Amino acid sequence: MATGKLSKSDISRFWEGFTPQIQEVLSGAEERESWIYTRDELPELFASIEESLPQVVTIPPSPEQTEVFEGLISLLSSVPFRECIAALAFLERDSIEKDLGSNQVGAGTACFMIACRICIARKGDVSAARVVRDRVRYMVKVGFQLSSLVRSAEEVSQYA
């Protein structure tokens, strides 16, 4: 993600790095999301996310930043699956690049952790937190399954 903010072209470049199989799986997941908004429907929502992401940096978050993350979680749950994941990846990379020494985890991870806390405590926008949490879990699950498949294929090819 080369720019100082997350743009539509950044999101496209981010997803171009994934294999067609992963993109197909994620397209299917995104097609099932009936509650989301698109850039055409709510351009101000996407502009707000693009402008806000670079400002979320310090980990662990202060109470003020936690409020920002909570608002961000609500926003990210309202956009398509891939927009959400690309935004979290941008947050992660941007926050770590800005201050690698003091950040134990990136801001994308912190956002996921706060979403998990909201789900556990059932305090705040639980439905939005559940969407963000489940999207990240889905990505991890798909990534693990695909890496296992690749590893198995490599092992099989060694014996062939």
Coordinates of C-alpha atoms in Angstrom, one line a residue:
M1 CA 0.0 0.0 0.0
A2 CA 2.1 2.8 -1.3
T3 CA -0.1 5.9 -0.7
G4 CA -0.5 7.8 2.6
K5 CA -4.2 6.7 2.7
L6 CA -6.1 3.7 1.6
S7 CA -7.5 4.2 -1.9
K8 CA -9.5 2.0 -4.2
S9 CA -6.4 1.4 -6.3
D10 CA -4.6 0.2 -3.2
I11 CA -7.3 -2.2 -2.5
S12 CA -7.2 -3.6 -6.0
R13 CA -3.4 -4.0 -5.8
F14 CA -3.7 -5.7 -2.4
W15 CA -6.2 -8.3 -3.8
E16 CA -4.2 -8.8 -7.1
G17 CA -1.5 -10.5 -5.0
F18 CA -3.9 -13.4 -4.1
T19 CA -4.4 -16.4 -6.2
P20 CA -7.5 -16.8 -8.4
Q21 CA -8.7 -19.6 -6.1
I22 CA -8.6 -17.4 -3.0
Q23 CA -10.2 -14.6 -4.9
E24 CA -13.0 -16.9 -6.0
V25 CA -13.6 -18.1 -2.4
L26 CA -13.7 -14.5 -1.2
S27 CA -16.0 -13.4 -3.9
G28 CA -18.4 -16.1 -2.8
A29 CA -18.2 -14.9 0.8
E30 CA -18.7 -11.3 -0.3
E31 CA -21.8 -12.2 -2.4
R32 CA -23.5 -13.5 0.7
E33 CA -23.2 -10.2 2.5
S34 CA -26.5 -8.4 2.0
W35 CA -26.0 -5.7 4.6
I36 CA -23.0 -3.9 3.0
Y37 CA -22.7 -0.6 1.1
T38 CA -20.8 -0.1 -2.1
R39 CA -18.6 2.9 -3.1
D40 CA -21.3 4.0 -5.5
E41 CA -24.1 3.9 -2.8
L42 CA -22.2 5.7 0.0
P43 CA -19.0 7.3 -1.3
E44 CA -18.7 9.4 1.9
L45 CA -18.4 6.2 4.0
F46 CA -15.4 5.0 2.0
A47 CA -13.8 8.5 2.0
S48 CA -14.2 8.6 5.8
I49 CA -12.5 5.2 6.1
E50 CA -9.7 6.2 3.7
E51 CA -8.9 9.4 5.6
S52 CA -9.2 7.8 9.1
L53 CA -7.0 4.8 8.7
P54 CA -3.6 6.5 8.8
Q55 CA -4.5 8.2 12.0
V56 CA -4.9 5.0 14.0
V57 CA -1.4 4.1 15.2
T58 CA -0.5 3.6 18.9
I59 CA -0.7 0.1 20.2
P60 CA -2.1 -0.8 22.7
P61 CA -4.8 1.8 22.1
S62 CA -5.6 4.5 24.5
P63 CA -9.2 4.9 25.6
E64 CA -9.6 7.5 23.0
Q65 CA -8.2 5.3 20.3
T66 CA -10.4 2.4 21.5
E67 CA -13.3 4.7 20.7
V68 CA -11.9 5.3 17.3
F69 CA -11.5 1.6 16.7
E70 CA -15.0 0.9 17.9
G71 CA -16.3 3.5 15.3
L72 CA -14.0 2.0 12.7
I73 CA -15.4 -1.5 13.4
S74 CA -18.9 -0.2 12.8
L75 CA -17.8 1.4 9.5
L76 CA -15.8 -1.7 8.3
S77 CA -18.7 -4.0 8.9
S78 CA -20.7 -1.9 6.5
V79 CA -18.4 -2.3 3.5
P80 CA -17.8 -5.4 1.4
F81 CA -15.6 -8.2 2.8
R82 CA -12.5 -7.4 0.7
E83 CA -12.7 -3.7 1.4
C84 CA -12.7 -4.5 5.1
I85 CA -9.8 -6.9 5.0
A86 CA -7.8 -4.6 2.8
A87 CA -8.4 -1.8 5.3
L88 CA -7.3 -3.9 8.2
A89 CA -4.2 -5.0 6.3
F90 CA -3.4 -1.3 5.5
L91 CA -3.8 -0.5 9.2
E92 CA -1.5 -3.3 10.2
R93 CA 1.2 -2.4 7.8
D94 CA 0.9 1.4 8.2
S95 CA 1.1 1.3 12.0
I96 CA 4.0 -1.1 12.2
E97 CA 6.0 0.9 9.5
K98 CA 5.4 4.2 11.4
D99 CA 6.8 3.0 14.8
L100 CA 8.0 -0.6 14.7
G101 CA 9.9 -0.3 18.0
S102 CA 6.9 0.6 20.3
N103 CA 4.1 -1.3 18.6
Q104 CA 3.7 -4.9 19.8
V105 CA 1.0 -5.5 17.3
G106 CA -0.3 -3.5 14.4
A107 CA -3.4 -1.5 14.4
G108 CA -5.2 -4.0 12.2
T109 CA -4.6 -6.7 14.8
A110 CA -5.7 -4.3 17.5
C111 CA -8.9 -3.6 15.6
F112 CA -9.6 -7.4 15.4
M113 CA -8.8 -7.7 19.1
I114 CA -11.2 -5.0 20.1
A115 CA -13.9 -6.5 17.9
C116 CA -13.3 -9.8 19.8
R117 CA -13.5 -8.0 23.1
I118 CA -16.8 -6.4 22.1
C119 CA -18.2 -9.8 21.2
I120 CA -17.1 -11.3 24.5
A121 CA -18.2 -8.5 26.7
R122 CA -21.4 -7.9 24.6
K123 CA -20.9 -4.2 25.1
G124 CA -21.0 -1.9 22.2
D125 CA -21.9 -2.6 18.6
V126 CA -21.8 -6.4 18.9
S127 CA -23.2 -7.1 15.5
A128 CA -20.6 -5.0 13.7
A129 CA -17.8 -6.4 15.9
R130 CA -19.0 -9.9 15.0
V131 CA -18.9 -9.1 11.3
V132 CA -15.3 -7.8 11.5
R133 CA -14.2 -10.7 13.8
D134 CA -15.7 -13.3 11.6
R135 CA -14.2 -11.9 8.4
V136 CA -10.7 -12.0 9.9
R137 CA -11.3 -15.5 11.2
Y138 CA -12.5 -16.6 7.8
M139 CA -9.3 -15.2 6.2
V140 CA -7.2 -17.0 8.7
K141 CA -9.1 -20.2 8.2
V142 CA -8.9 -20.0 4.4
G143 CA -5.2 -19.1 4.6
F144 CA -4.5 -22.0 6.9
Q145 CA -6.4 -24.5 4.7
L146 CA -4.7 -23.3 1.5
S147 CA -1.3 -23.4 3.1
S148 CA -2.0 -26.9 4.3
L149 CA -3.1 -27.9 0.8
V150 CA 0.1 -26.4 -0.8
R151 CA 2.3 -28.1 1.8
S152 CA 0.5 -31.4 1.1
A153 CA 0.9 -31.0 -2.6
E154 CA 4.6 -30.2 -2.2
E155 CA 5.1 -33.4 -0.1
V156 CA 3.2 -35.5 -2.6
S157 CA 5.4 -34.1 -5.4
Q158 CA 8.5 -35.1 -3.5
Y159 CA 7.4 -38.7 -3.6
A160 CA 6.2 -38.7 -7.2

